[in-house]
PDB file of C-alpha atoms in Angstrom:
ATOM      1  CA  LYS A   1     109.629 116.918  98.725  1.00  0.00           C
ATOM      2  CA  ASN A   2     110.942 113.384  98.148  1.00  0.00           C
ATOM      3  CA  GLN A   3     111.987 113.117  94.525  1.00  0.00           C
ATOM      4  CA  VAL A   4     114.120 110.966  92.271  1.00  0.00           C
ATOM      5  CA  GLU A   5     115.529 112.482  89.086  1.00  0.00           C
ATOM      6  CA  GLN A   6     117.276 110.588  86.323  1.00  0.00           C
ATOM      7  CA  SER A   7     119.393 111.516  83.349  1.00  0.00           C
ATOM      8  CA  PRO A   8     119.514 111.229  80.475  1.00  0.00           C
ATOM      9  CA  GLN A   9     115.848 110.710  79.600  1.00  0.00           C
ATOM     10  CA  SER A  10     116.871 108.555  76.670  1.00  0.00           C
ATOM     11  CA  LEU A  11     120.064 107.101  75.292  1.00  0.00           C
ATOM     12  CA  ILE A  12     121.029 105.315  72.100  1.00  0.00           C
ATOM     13  CA  ILE A  13     124.198 103.231  71.957  1.00  0.00           C
ATOM     14  CA  LEU A  14     125.725 100.616  69.704  1.00  0.00           C
ATOM     15  CA  GLU A  15     125.900  96.995  70.735  1.00  0.00           C
ATOM     16  CA  GLY A  16     129.079  96.234  72.662  1.00  0.00           C
ATOM     17  CA  LYS A  17     129.506  99.764  74.001  1.00  0.00           C
ATOM     18  CA  ASN A  18     129.353 100.798  77.646  1.00  0.00           C
ATOM     19  CA  CYS A  19     127.051 103.400  79.132  1.00  0.00           C
ATOM     20  CA  THR A  20     126.339 105.098  82.452  1.00  0.00           C
ATOM     21  CA  LEU A  21     122.976 106.279  83.711  1.00  0.00           C
ATOM     22  CA  GLN A  22     122.604 108.845  86.471  1.00  0.00           C
ATOM     23  CA  CYS A  23     120.232 109.254  89.391  1.00  0.00           C
ATOM     24  CA  ASN A  24     119.871 112.068  91.943  1.00  0.00           C
ATOM     25  CA  TYR A  25     117.502 111.870  94.849  1.00  0.00           C
ATOM     26  CA  THR A  26     116.235 114.056  97.656  1.00  0.00           C
ATOM     27  CA  VAL A  27     114.530 111.290  99.660  1.00  0.00           C
ATOM     28  CA  SER A  28     115.089 111.539 103.387  1.00  0.00           C
ATOM     29  CA  PRO A  29     115.550 109.668 105.630  1.00  0.00           C
ATOM     30  CA  PHE A  30     117.204 107.268 103.230  1.00  0.00           C
ATOM     31  CA  SER A  31     116.889 103.504 103.539  1.00  0.00           C
ATOM     32  CA  ASN A  32     118.001 102.007 100.248  1.00  0.00           C
ATOM     33  CA  LEU A  33     118.294 102.629  96.526  1.00  0.00           C
ATOM     34  CA  ARG A  34     117.334 100.206  93.791  1.00  0.00           C
ATOM     35  CA  TRP A  35     117.814 100.004  90.071  1.00  0.00           C
ATOM     36  CA  TYR A  36     115.123  98.271  88.062  1.00  0.00           C
ATOM     37  CA  LYS A  37     114.956  97.257  84.423  1.00  0.00           C
ATOM     38  CA  GLN A  38     111.551  97.573  82.787  1.00  0.00           C
ATOM     39  CA  ASP A  39     110.816  96.169  79.371  1.00  0.00           C
ATOM     40  CA  THR A  40     107.971  97.854  77.487  1.00  0.00           C
ATOM     41  CA  GLY A  41     104.611  96.676  78.816  1.00  0.00           C
ATOM     42  CA  ARG A  42     106.168  94.575  81.556  1.00  0.00           C
ATOM     43  CA  GLY A  43     106.752  94.872  85.284  1.00  0.00           C
ATOM     44  CA  PRO A  44     110.032  96.223  86.678  1.00  0.00           C
ATOM     45  CA  VAL A  45     112.745  93.659  87.447  1.00  0.00           C
ATOM     46  CA  SER A  46     115.246  94.400  90.192  1.00  0.00           C
ATOM     47  CA  LEU A  47     118.921  94.709  89.226  1.00  0.00           C
ATOM     48  CA  THR A  48     120.514  95.910  92.478  1.00  0.00           C
ATOM     49  CA  ILE A  49     119.582  97.105  95.957  1.00  0.00           C
ATOM     50  CA  MET A  50     122.048  99.242  97.923  1.00  0.00           C
ATOM     51  CA  THR A  51     121.854 100.471 101.484  1.00  0.00           C
ATOM     52  CA  PHE A  52     123.505 103.543 102.974  1.00  0.00           C
ATOM     53  CA  SER A  53     126.803 101.779 103.659  1.00  0.00           C
ATOM     54  CA  GLU A  54     127.249 100.261 100.208  1.00  0.00           C
ATOM     55  CA  ASN A  55     129.196 102.185  97.559  1.00  0.00           C
ATOM     56  CA  THR A  56     129.165  99.669  94.731  1.00  0.00           C
ATOM     57  CA  LYS A  57     127.165  96.611  93.802  1.00  0.00           C
ATOM     58  CA  SER A  58     127.405  94.492  90.686  1.00  0.00           C
ATOM     59  CA  ASN A  59     125.003  92.132  88.987  1.00  0.00           C
ATOM     60  CA  GLY A  60     126.665  90.635  85.930  1.00  0.00           C
ATOM     61  CA  ARG A  61     127.287  93.418  83.410  1.00  0.00           C
ATOM     62  CA  TYR A  62     125.433  95.930  85.603  1.00  0.00           C
ATOM     63  CA  THR A  63     127.352  97.904  88.239  1.00  0.00           C
ATOM     64  CA  ALA A  64     125.605 100.417  90.474  1.00  0.00           C
ATOM     65  CA  THR A  65     127.326 103.027  92.604  1.00  0.00           C
ATOM     66  CA  LEU A  66     125.951 105.060  95.467  1.00  0.00           C
ATOM     67  CA  ASP A  67     127.214 108.250  97.065  1.00  0.00           C
ATOM     68  CA  ALA A  68     124.912 108.814 100.032  1.00  0.00           C
ATOM     69  CA  ASP A  69     126.613 112.105 100.890  1.00  0.00           C
ATOM     70  CA  THR A  70     125.826 113.728  97.541  1.00  0.00           C
ATOM     71  CA  LYS A  71     122.649 111.642  97.099  1.00  0.00           C
ATOM     72  CA  GLN A  72     123.722 110.375  93.715  1.00  0.00           C
ATOM     73  CA  SER A  73     123.772 106.969  92.115  1.00  0.00           C
ATOM     74  CA  SER A  74     124.841 105.628  88.763  1.00  0.00           C
ATOM     75  CA  LEU A  75     124.239 102.441  86.816  1.00  0.00           C
ATOM     76  CA  HIS A  76     127.012 101.338  84.489  1.00  0.00           C
ATOM     77  CA  ILE A  77     126.264  98.800  81.787  1.00  0.00           C
ATOM     78  CA  THR A  78     129.258  97.040  80.284  1.00  0.00           C
ATOM     79  CA  ALA A  79     129.418  95.523  76.807  1.00  0.00           C
ATOM     80  CA  SER A  80     125.803  96.289  76.005  1.00  0.00           C
ATOM     81  CA  GLN A  81     123.589  93.742  74.281  1.00  0.00           C
ATOM     82  CA  LEU A  82     120.450  94.198  72.191  1.00  0.00           C
ATOM     83  CA  SER A  83     118.457  92.730  75.082  1.00  0.00           C
ATOM     84  CA  ASP A  84     119.554  95.635  77.290  1.00  0.00           C
ATOM     85  CA  SER A  85     117.099  97.848  75.401  1.00  0.00           C
ATOM     86  CA  ALA A  86     114.621  98.840  78.113  1.00  0.00           C
ATOM     87  CA  SER A  87     113.855 101.563  80.636  1.00  0.00           C
ATOM     88  CA  TYR A  88     116.131 101.701  83.657  1.00  0.00           C
ATOM     89  CA  ILE A  89     114.495 103.097  86.737  1.00  0.00           C
ATOM     90  CA  CYS A  90     116.126 104.404  89.886  1.00  0.00           C
ATOM     91  CA  VAL A  91     113.960 103.815  92.951  1.00  0.00           C
ATOM     92  CA  VAL A  92     114.519 105.014  96.510  1.00  0.00           C
ATOM     93  CA  LEU A  93     112.955 103.756  99.708  1.00  0.00           C
ATOM     94  CA  SER A  94     112.741 106.026 102.704  1.00  0.00           C
ATOM     95  CA  TYR A  95     113.296 104.636 106.172  1.00  0.00           C
ATOM     96  CA  ASN A  96     110.342 103.014 107.941  1.00  0.00           C
ATOM     97  CA  THR A  97     107.967 103.154 104.988  1.00  0.00           C
ATOM     98  CA  ASP A  98     106.797 100.823 102.234  1.00  0.00           C
ATOM     99  CA  LYS A  99     106.485 103.595  99.671  1.00  0.00           C
ATOM    100  CA  LEU A 100     109.026 103.108  96.890  1.00  0.00           C
ATOM    101  CA  ILE A 101     109.703 106.418  95.119  1.00  0.00           C
ATOM    102  CA  PHE A 102     110.342 105.924  91.425  1.00  0.00           C
ATOM    103  CA  GLY A 103     112.296 108.047  89.009  1.00  0.00           C
ATOM    104  CA  THR A 104     110.998 108.647  85.493  1.00  0.00           C
ATOM    105  CA  GLY A 105     113.574 106.286  84.060  1.00  0.00           C
ATOM    106  CA  THR A 106     116.144 106.358  81.278  1.00  0.00           C
ATOM    107  CA  ARG A 107     115.027 104.771  78.035  1.00  0.00           C
ATOM    108  CA  LEU A 108     118.011 102.869  76.610  1.00  0.00           C
ATOM    109  CA  GLN A 109     118.081 101.631  73.040  1.00  0.00           C
ATOM    110  CA  VAL A 110     120.892  99.373  71.885  1.00  0.00           C
ATOM    111  CA  PHE A 111     121.353  99.073  68.137  1.00  0.00           C
ATOM    112  CA  PRO A 112     123.417  96.490  66.243  1.00  0.00           C
TER     113      PRO A 112
ATOM    114  CA  GLU B   1     111.464  80.269  89.525  1.00  0.00           C
ATOM    115  CA  PRO B   2     108.401  81.561  91.413  1.00  0.00           C
ATOM    116  CA  GLU B   3     106.794  84.680  90.009  1.00  0.00           C
ATOM    117  CA  VAL B   4     103.957  87.079  90.637  1.00  0.00           C
ATOM    118  CA  THR B   5     101.067  86.615  88.255  1.00  0.00           C
ATOM    119  CA  GLN B   6      98.270  89.029  87.386  1.00  0.00           C
ATOM    120  CA  THR B   7      94.949  88.681  85.625  1.00  0.00           C
ATOM    121  CA  PRO B   8      93.604  89.897  83.334  1.00  0.00           C
ATOM    122  CA  SER B   9      96.453  91.237  81.232  1.00  0.00           C
ATOM    123  CA  HIS B  10      94.120  93.846  79.721  1.00  0.00           C
ATOM    124  CA  GLN B  11      90.783  95.092  81.025  1.00  0.00           C
ATOM    125  CA  VAL B  12      88.529  97.515  79.193  1.00  0.00           C
ATOM    126  CA  THR B  13      85.670  99.033  81.155  1.00  0.00           C
ATOM    127  CA  GLN B  14      83.221 101.875  80.904  1.00  0.00           C
ATOM    128  CA  MET B  15      83.439 104.895  83.150  1.00  0.00           C
ATOM    129  CA  GLY B  16      81.532 104.339  86.384  1.00  0.00           C
ATOM    130  CA  GLN B  17      81.899 100.570  86.342  1.00  0.00           C
ATOM    131  CA  GLU B  18      83.599  98.555  89.065  1.00  0.00           C
ATOM    132  CA  VAL B  19      86.709  96.571  88.235  1.00  0.00           C
ATOM    133  CA  ILE B  20      88.661  93.983  90.178  1.00  0.00           C
ATOM    134  CA  LEU B  21      92.273  93.347  89.312  1.00  0.00           C
ATOM    135  CA  ARG B  22      93.725  90.083  90.522  1.00  0.00           C
ATOM    136  CA  CYS B  23      97.186  89.084  91.613  1.00  0.00           C
ATOM    137  CA  VAL B  24      98.766  85.888  92.887  1.00  0.00           C
ATOM    138  CA  PRO B  25     101.885  86.823  94.895  1.00  0.00           C
ATOM    139  CA  ILE B  26     104.840  84.508  95.432  1.00  0.00           C
ATOM    140  CA  SER B  27     103.694  81.868  97.890  1.00  0.00           C
ATOM    141  CA  ASN B  28     105.977  82.469 100.880  1.00  0.00           C
ATOM    142  CA  HIS B  29     105.821  86.254 100.665  1.00  0.00           C
ATOM    143  CA  LEU B  30     104.106  88.220 103.406  1.00  0.00           C
ATOM    144  CA  TYR B  31     103.983  91.767 102.037  1.00  0.00           C
ATOM    145  CA  PHE B  32     101.914  92.777  99.066  1.00  0.00           C
ATOM    146  CA  TYR B  33     101.751  95.985  97.064  1.00  0.00           C
ATOM    147  CA  TRP B  34      99.867  97.700  94.269  1.00  0.00           C
ATOM    148  CA  TYR B  35     101.411 100.298  91.978  1.00  0.00           C
ATOM    149  CA  ARG B  36     100.143 102.087  88.922  1.00  0.00           C
ATOM    150  CA  GLN B  37     101.845 103.592  85.894  1.00  0.00           C
ATOM    151  CA  ILE B  38      99.963 106.035  83.695  1.00  0.00           C
ATOM    152  CA  LEU B  39     101.224 105.844  80.124  1.00  0.00           C
ATOM    153  CA  GLY B  40     104.478 107.760  79.753  1.00  0.00           C
ATOM    154  CA  GLN B  41     104.729 108.551  83.464  1.00  0.00           C
ATOM    155  CA  LYS B  42     106.582 107.122  86.436  1.00  0.00           C
ATOM    156  CA  VAL B  43     105.445 104.188  88.511  1.00  0.00           C
ATOM    157  CA  GLU B  44     103.487 105.335  91.584  1.00  0.00           C
ATOM    158  CA  PHE B  45     102.925 103.523  94.866  1.00  0.00           C
ATOM    159  CA  LEU B  46      99.280 102.907  95.743  1.00  0.00           C
ATOM    160  CA  VAL B  47      99.124 100.659  98.780  1.00  0.00           C
ATOM    161  CA  SER B  48     100.937  98.059 100.862  1.00  0.00           C
ATOM    162  CA  PHE B  49      99.235  95.191 102.671  1.00  0.00           C
ATOM    163  CA  TYR B  50     100.423  92.931 105.464  1.00  0.00           C
ATOM    164  CA  ASN B  51      98.711  90.562 107.843  1.00  0.00           C
ATOM    165  CA  ASN B  52      95.321  91.233 106.232  1.00  0.00           C
ATOM    166  CA  GLU B  53      95.558  94.959 106.772  1.00  0.00           C
ATOM    167  CA  ILE B  54      96.623  97.995 104.795  1.00  0.00           C
ATOM    168  CA  SER B  55      99.975  99.040 106.236  1.00  0.00           C
ATOM    169  CA  GLU B  56     100.445 102.135 104.114  1.00  0.00           C
ATOM    170  CA  LYS B  57      98.636 103.957 101.323  1.00  0.00           C
ATOM    171  CA  SER B  58      99.346 106.933  99.112  1.00  0.00           C
ATOM    172  CA  GLU B  59      97.170 109.965  98.502  1.00  0.00           C
ATOM    173  CA  ILE B  60      96.083 108.365  95.221  1.00  0.00           C
ATOM    174  CA  PHE B  61      94.473 105.476  97.112  1.00  0.00           C
ATOM    175  CA  ASP B  62      91.198 107.161  97.997  1.00  0.00           C
ATOM    176  CA  ASP B  63      87.798 105.699  98.938  1.00  0.00           C
ATOM    177  CA  GLN B  64      87.306 104.476  95.376  1.00  0.00           C
ATOM    178  CA  PHE B  65      90.035 101.899  95.897  1.00  0.00           C
ATOM    179  CA  SER B  66      90.101  98.848  98.128  1.00  0.00           C
ATOM    180  CA  VAL B  67      92.320  95.812  98.503  1.00  0.00           C
ATOM    181  CA  GLU B  68      91.586  92.363  99.764  1.00  0.00           C
ATOM    182  CA  ARG B  69      93.197  88.992 100.246  1.00  0.00           C
ATOM    183  CA  PRO B  70      90.078  86.860  99.840  1.00  0.00           C
ATOM    184  CA  ASP B  71      91.898  83.549 100.244  1.00  0.00           C
ATOM    185  CA  GLY B  72      95.406  82.247 100.880  1.00  0.00           C
ATOM    186  CA  SER B  73      96.690  82.999  97.424  1.00  0.00           C
ATOM    187  CA  ASN B  74      94.911  85.907  95.733  1.00  0.00           C
ATOM    188  CA  PHE B  75      95.381  89.617  96.339  1.00  0.00           C
ATOM    189  CA  THR B  76      92.910  91.957  94.665  1.00  0.00           C
ATOM    190  CA  LEU B  77      92.566  95.646  93.883  1.00  0.00           C
ATOM    191  CA  LYS B  78      89.035  96.934  93.432  1.00  0.00           C
ATOM    192  CA  ILE B  79      88.150 100.261  91.872  1.00  0.00           C
ATOM    193  CA  ARG B  80      84.527 101.010  92.723  1.00  0.00           C
ATOM    194  CA  SER B  81      83.527 103.532  90.085  1.00  0.00           C
ATOM    195  CA  THR B  82      86.181 103.926  87.436  1.00  0.00           C
ATOM    196  CA  LYS B  83      87.117 107.291  85.963  1.00  0.00           C
ATOM    197  CA  LEU B  84      88.894 108.044  82.712  1.00  0.00           C
ATOM    198  CA  GLU B  85      92.012 109.010  84.672  1.00  0.00           C
ATOM    199  CA  ASP B  86      92.185 105.517  86.202  1.00  0.00           C
ATOM    200  CA  SER B  87      93.421 104.259  82.832  1.00  0.00           C
ATOM    201  CA  ALA B  88      96.898 102.948  83.558  1.00  0.00           C
ATOM    202  CA  MET B  89      99.047  99.871  83.985  1.00  0.00           C
ATOM    203  CA  TYR B  90      98.536  98.369  87.437  1.00  0.00           C
ATOM    204  CA  PHE B  91     101.358  96.314  88.918  1.00  0.00           C
ATOM    205  CA  CYS B  92     101.157  93.975  91.863  1.00  0.00           C
ATOM    206  CA  ALA B  93     104.316  93.190  93.816  1.00  0.00           C
ATOM    207  CA  SER B  94     105.228  91.015  96.764  1.00  0.00           C
ATOM    208  CA  SER B  95     108.172  90.641  99.122  1.00  0.00           C
ATOM    209  CA  GLU B  96     109.208  88.296 101.907  1.00  0.00           C
ATOM    210  CA  VAL B  97     109.827  91.149 104.304  1.00  0.00           C
ATOM    211  CA  ARG B  98     109.590  94.931 103.974  1.00  0.00           C
ATOM    212  CA  GLY B  99     112.531  97.296 103.866  1.00  0.00           C
ATOM    213  CA  THR B 100     115.678  96.242 102.040  1.00  0.00           C
ATOM    214  CA  TYR B 101     114.151  93.080 100.678  1.00  0.00           C
ATOM    215  CA  GLU B 102     113.443  92.843  97.008  1.00  0.00           C
ATOM    216  CA  GLN B 103     109.934  93.437  95.709  1.00  0.00           C
ATOM    217  CA  TYR B 104     108.982  91.158  92.859  1.00  0.00           C
ATOM    218  CA  PHE B 105     106.631  92.705  90.335  1.00  0.00           C
ATOM    219  CA  GLY B 106     103.978  91.025  88.250  1.00  0.00           C
ATOM    220  CA  PRO B 107     103.584  91.639  84.510  1.00  0.00           C
ATOM    221  CA  GLY B 108     100.806  94.166  85.077  1.00  0.00           C
ATOM    222  CA  THR B 109      97.180  94.661  84.073  1.00  0.00           C
ATOM    223  CA  ARG B 110      96.480  97.362  81.517  1.00  0.00           C
ATOM    224  CA  LEU B 111      93.222  99.062  82.507  1.00  0.00           C
ATOM    225  CA  THR B 112      91.483 101.142  79.866  1.00  0.00           C
ATOM    226  CA  VAL B 113      88.484 103.195  80.955  1.00  0.00           C
ATOM    227  CA  THR B 114      86.293 104.475  78.118  1.00  0.00           C
TER     228      THR B 114
END
C-alpha cells in the first residue's frame, strides 16, 4: 500500500535553533517528493519538489534531502524563526498519476 | 503574485443538503484538483480535472460528488446530499502541467455538516 510516514509527530524548538524532520515512504513507482508548509486553517504551500535523481534541494533556510534507495527524505530548517511554526507535510507523487499522497505532517512550534 | 481563491471560506449546511464549493484557479493553469482534510487527519486527494474532464478520482469521490468548470475561470465541487462525515476542509489546487510541476493550493473552504 502506498504510504507516507513522518516523524516526529510534533516538535518544539527555540527560536534560532535548527531542526530536522523525517519522512519515509513506500510509494511505487516513484515520481517526485514534495515538502509543504501548512499554517493552521490554510492551504499547503510548496517548499521543495525533488525527483528521483535529486539528492538535495534548498529553498532559503529549508533544505530537503532525498534517498530514493532507502525511500527516505528529510527537511532541515536552519536558524528557525517564530514564523516557521506550522505543520510540515511530506507528499509523494507516484509515476503517471495525479494523486498526491500526503503524510500526516510534523507539527513544529518555535518559541522565543 | 497570482493565487488560487476559494469561496466561501466557511459553509455550514444541514445533512442531506446540496453544497457547491467554488474555486478560481490561477489563470494560465490547465490542471485542477480538489482535496479534503478532515480535522486532525491528513490531506486526501479527491479528484483531478483537465480539458473539461475528470482525469483521475479517488475512492472517496463517489456518486455524491461532482466537479465542473462552468466558465473560463471557476472550478466547482458539488456534494449532492451531504453527510456528517463530509465535514472537512476542502482545498482546491491548480497547476500548469501535471507531474513534477508545483500544485498551488487555495486557502480552503471549511464545510460543517450539522
